[in-house]
């Protein structure tokens, strides 16, 4: 019988508002924007109250690592390169699927200040014709920012949707990384040098959750 995760929650104050991190001793499960509501207002979800993180053991290590990584991302981005990524333990990473492959490829290949099109990412994941499926994978991303689905845009240079917090959040994140968000065409964007270079691709698709 599979071991049941004892979920823990914490809330991070960020320049984009409050963010809820969830996880267990085995890994990080989710990152989500609270959009102004308190964690306890939804009776269908466990409340992200400080009491859940109190006790002799303190918060699980994956939540500690995720908090440190996000704090660095928002306030000292270069420092993220030296920080460990938490193990990812959301169900999407526990089974072999195209979604997992796409998310893992995005995490490993598309770095801070770079962007990639849905079609390019589909090719990196091994199926160049699966751009629409890549869009579905982005919507299924349980850990936005950590797995940077905000860096995935349309081939014509338009930003596309962002389920992590809406298009305004996507624009903020791209601007934070120095990526122009008002370019009219793919060609113009290519001149900025921020498009992913094909040589950055990797053949690995196994999600260890760490750098």
Coordinates of C-alpha atoms in Angstrom, one line a residue:
X1 CA 0.0 0.0 0.0
X2 CA 1.3 3.4 -0.9
X3 CA 2.4 5.6 1.9
X4 CA 0.0 8.5 2.6
X5 CA 1.6 11.9 2.6
X6 CA 1.1 14.1 5.6
X7 CA 0.6 17.5 3.9
X8 CA 2.1 20.7 5.3
X9 CA 1.5 24.2 4.2
X10 CA 3.2 27.6 4.5
X11 CA 2.5 31.0 3.0
X12 CA 5.1 33.2 1.4
X13 CA 4.8 37.0 1.0
X14 CA 6.0 37.9 -2.5
X15 CA 6.0 41.0 -4.7
X16 CA 3.0 39.3 -6.5
X17 CA 1.1 38.8 -3.3
X18 CA 0.7 35.8 -1.0
X19 CA 1.7 32.3 -2.3
X20 CA 0.8 29.0 -0.7
X21 CA 3.4 26.2 -0.7
X22 CA 2.3 22.7 0.0
X23 CA 4.4 19.6 0.5
X24 CA 5.3 16.7 2.7
X25 CA 8.6 15.1 4.0
X26 CA 9.0 13.4 0.6
X27 CA 8.7 16.5 -1.6
X28 CA 7.0 19.6 -2.8
X29 CA 3.4 19.2 -4.0
X30 CA 2.3 22.7 -5.1
X31 CA 2.8 26.4 -5.4
X32 CA -0.3 28.6 -5.9
X33 CA -1.2 32.3 -5.8
X34 CA -3.8 33.0 -3.1
X35 CA -5.1 36.1 -4.9
X36 CA -6.0 37.8 -1.7
X37 CA -8.0 35.1 0.1
X38 CA -6.9 33.6 3.4
X39 CA -5.9 29.9 3.2
X40 CA -8.7 28.8 5.5
X41 CA -11.6 30.2 3.5
X42 CA -12.0 27.2 1.3
X43 CA -13.5 24.3 3.3
X44 CA -12.5 21.8 0.7
X45 CA -8.8 22.4 1.3
X46 CA -6.6 22.0 4.3
X47 CA -5.9 25.4 5.9
X48 CA -2.4 26.8 5.4
X49 CA -2.1 28.1 9.0
X50 CA 1.1 28.6 11.0
X51 CA -0.1 25.8 13.4
X52 CA 0.4 23.2 10.6
X53 CA 4.1 24.1 10.5
X54 CA 4.7 24.2 14.2
X55 CA 6.2 21.4 16.2
X56 CA 9.6 20.0 17.2
X57 CA 10.6 19.0 13.6
X58 CA 9.6 22.3 12.0
X59 CA 8.5 22.5 8.3
X60 CA 9.5 19.7 5.9
X61 CA 12.8 20.3 4.2
X62 CA 11.1 20.6 0.7
X63 CA 9.1 23.6 1.9
X64 CA 12.2 25.2 3.5
X65 CA 14.1 24.7 0.2
X66 CA 11.2 26.1 -1.9
X67 CA 10.8 29.1 0.3
X68 CA 14.5 29.9 0.1
X69 CA 14.5 29.4 -3.7
X70 CA 11.5 31.7 -4.2
X71 CA 12.9 34.4 -1.9
X72 CA 16.1 34.4 -3.9
X73 CA 14.2 34.4 -7.2
X74 CA 12.2 37.5 -6.3
X75 CA 15.0 39.4 -4.5
X76 CA 18.4 38.1 -5.7
X77 CA 17.8 36.0 -8.8
X78 CA 21.5 35.1 -9.4
X79 CA 21.5 33.3 -6.0
X80 CA 19.1 30.7 -7.3
X81 CA 21.9 29.0 -9.2
X82 CA 23.5 28.0 -6.0
X83 CA 20.4 26.8 -4.2
X84 CA 19.0 23.2 -4.3
X85 CA 15.6 22.6 -5.8
X86 CA 13.2 20.7 -3.7
X87 CA 12.2 17.1 -4.7
X88 CA 8.9 17.3 -6.6
X89 CA 6.3 14.9 -5.2
X90 CA 3.1 16.0 -6.8
X91 CA 1.2 13.1 -8.5
X92 CA 2.0 14.5 -11.9
X93 CA 5.7 13.6 -11.3
X94 CA 5.0 10.1 -10.1
X95 CA 3.9 8.6 -13.4
X96 CA 5.3 8.6 -16.9
X97 CA 3.4 11.0 -19.1
X98 CA 4.0 13.6 -21.8
X99 CA 3.0 16.3 -19.2
X100 CA 5.8 15.2 -16.9
X101 CA 8.3 15.0 -19.7
X102 CA 7.4 18.5 -20.9
X103 CA 7.5 20.0 -17.4
X104 CA 10.8 18.4 -16.6
X105 CA 12.3 19.5 -19.9
X106 CA 11.2 23.1 -19.2
X107 CA 12.7 23.0 -15.8
X108 CA 16.1 21.7 -17.0
X109 CA 16.5 23.5 -20.3
X110 CA 14.9 27.0 -20.2
X111 CA 16.8 29.2 -17.8
X112 CA 16.3 32.6 -16.2
X113 CA 15.9 35.3 -18.9
X114 CA 15.2 32.9 -21.7
X115 CA 11.9 32.0 -23.4
X116 CA 10.7 29.2 -25.6
X117 CA 7.6 28.7 -27.8
X118 CA 5.1 26.0 -27.3
X119 CA 6.2 24.4 -30.5
X120 CA 9.9 24.6 -29.5
X121 CA 9.1 23.0 -26.2
X122 CA 7.1 20.2 -27.9
X123 CA 10.1 19.5 -30.1
X124 CA 12.4 19.4 -27.0
X125 CA 10.0 16.9 -25.4
X126 CA 10.2 14.7 -28.4
X127 CA 7.0 15.5 -30.3
X128 CA 7.3 18.6 -32.5
X129 CA 3.6 18.4 -33.5
X130 CA 2.3 18.5 -29.9
X131 CA 2.3 22.2 -29.3
X132 CA -1.4 22.1 -28.1
X133 CA -0.5 19.3 -25.7
X134 CA 2.3 21.5 -24.3
X135 CA -0.3 24.1 -23.6
X136 CA -2.2 21.5 -21.6
X137 CA 0.9 20.6 -19.7
X138 CA 1.5 24.2 -18.8
X139 CA -2.1 24.4 -17.4
X140 CA -1.3 21.3 -15.3
X141 CA 1.9 22.7 -13.8
X142 CA 1.6 22.3 -10.0
X143 CA 4.7 24.4 -9.2
X144 CA 4.6 27.6 -11.3
X145 CA 7.7 29.8 -11.2
X146 CA 9.8 26.9 -10.0
X147 CA 9.0 25.2 -13.2
X148 CA 8.9 28.3 -15.4
X149 CA 5.8 28.0 -17.5
X150 CA 5.7 31.8 -17.7
X151 CA 8.7 31.5 -20.1
X152 CA 6.6 29.6 -22.7
X153 CA 5.0 31.9 -25.2
X154 CA 3.4 31.7 -28.7
X155 CA 5.5 31.4 -31.8
X156 CA 4.3 34.8 -33.1
X157 CA 5.6 36.5 -30.0
X158 CA 2.3 36.9 -28.1
X159 CA 2.5 35.8 -24.5
X160 CA -0.4 33.3 -24.5
X161 CA -2.3 32.4 -21.3
X162 CA -0.8 31.8 -17.8
X163 CA -2.8 29.7 -15.4
X164 CA -0.3 30.4 -12.7
X165 CA -1.8 33.8 -12.0
X166 CA -3.1 35.4 -15.1
X167 CA -1.4 37.3 -18.0
X168 CA -0.5 40.3 -15.7
X169 CA 1.5 38.0 -13.5
X170 CA 3.2 36.4 -16.6
X171 CA 4.1 39.9 -17.9
X172 CA 5.5 40.8 -14.4
X173 CA 7.6 37.6 -14.3
X174 CA 9.0 38.1 -17.8
X175 CA 9.8 41.7 -17.1
X176 CA 11.5 40.7 -13.8
X177 CA 13.8 38.4 -15.9
X178 CA 14.5 41.2 -18.4
X179 CA 12.5 39.6 -21.2
X180 CA 10.6 42.1 -23.4
X181 CA 6.8 41.6 -23.4
X182 CA 5.7 44.1 -26.0
X183 CA 7.5 42.8 -29.1
X184 CA 5.1 42.5 -32.2
X185 CA 6.6 39.6 -34.0
X186 CA 8.7 36.4 -33.5
X187 CA 11.4 37.9 -35.7
X188 CA 11.7 41.0 -33.5
X189 CA 11.8 38.8 -30.4
X190 CA 14.6 36.7 -31.9
X191 CA 16.8 39.8 -32.1
X192 CA 16.8 40.2 -28.3
X193 CA 18.8 37.1 -27.9
X194 CA 16.5 35.7 -25.2
X195 CA 15.0 32.9 -27.2
X196 CA 16.2 29.5 -26.2
X197 CA 19.2 28.3 -28.2
X198 CA 18.6 24.7 -29.5
X199 CA 22.0 23.7 -28.2
X200 CA 20.7 24.1 -24.7
X201 CA 18.5 21.0 -25.1
X202 CA 18.9 17.9 -23.0
X203 CA 17.9 14.3 -23.6
X204 CA 17.1 13.5 -19.9
X205 CA 13.5 13.4 -18.9
X206 CA 13.6 11.8 -15.5
X207 CA 12.4 14.3 -12.8
X208 CA 14.8 14.0 -9.8
X209 CA 13.5 17.3 -8.6
X210 CA 17.1 18.6 -8.0
X211 CA 19.7 20.4 -10.0

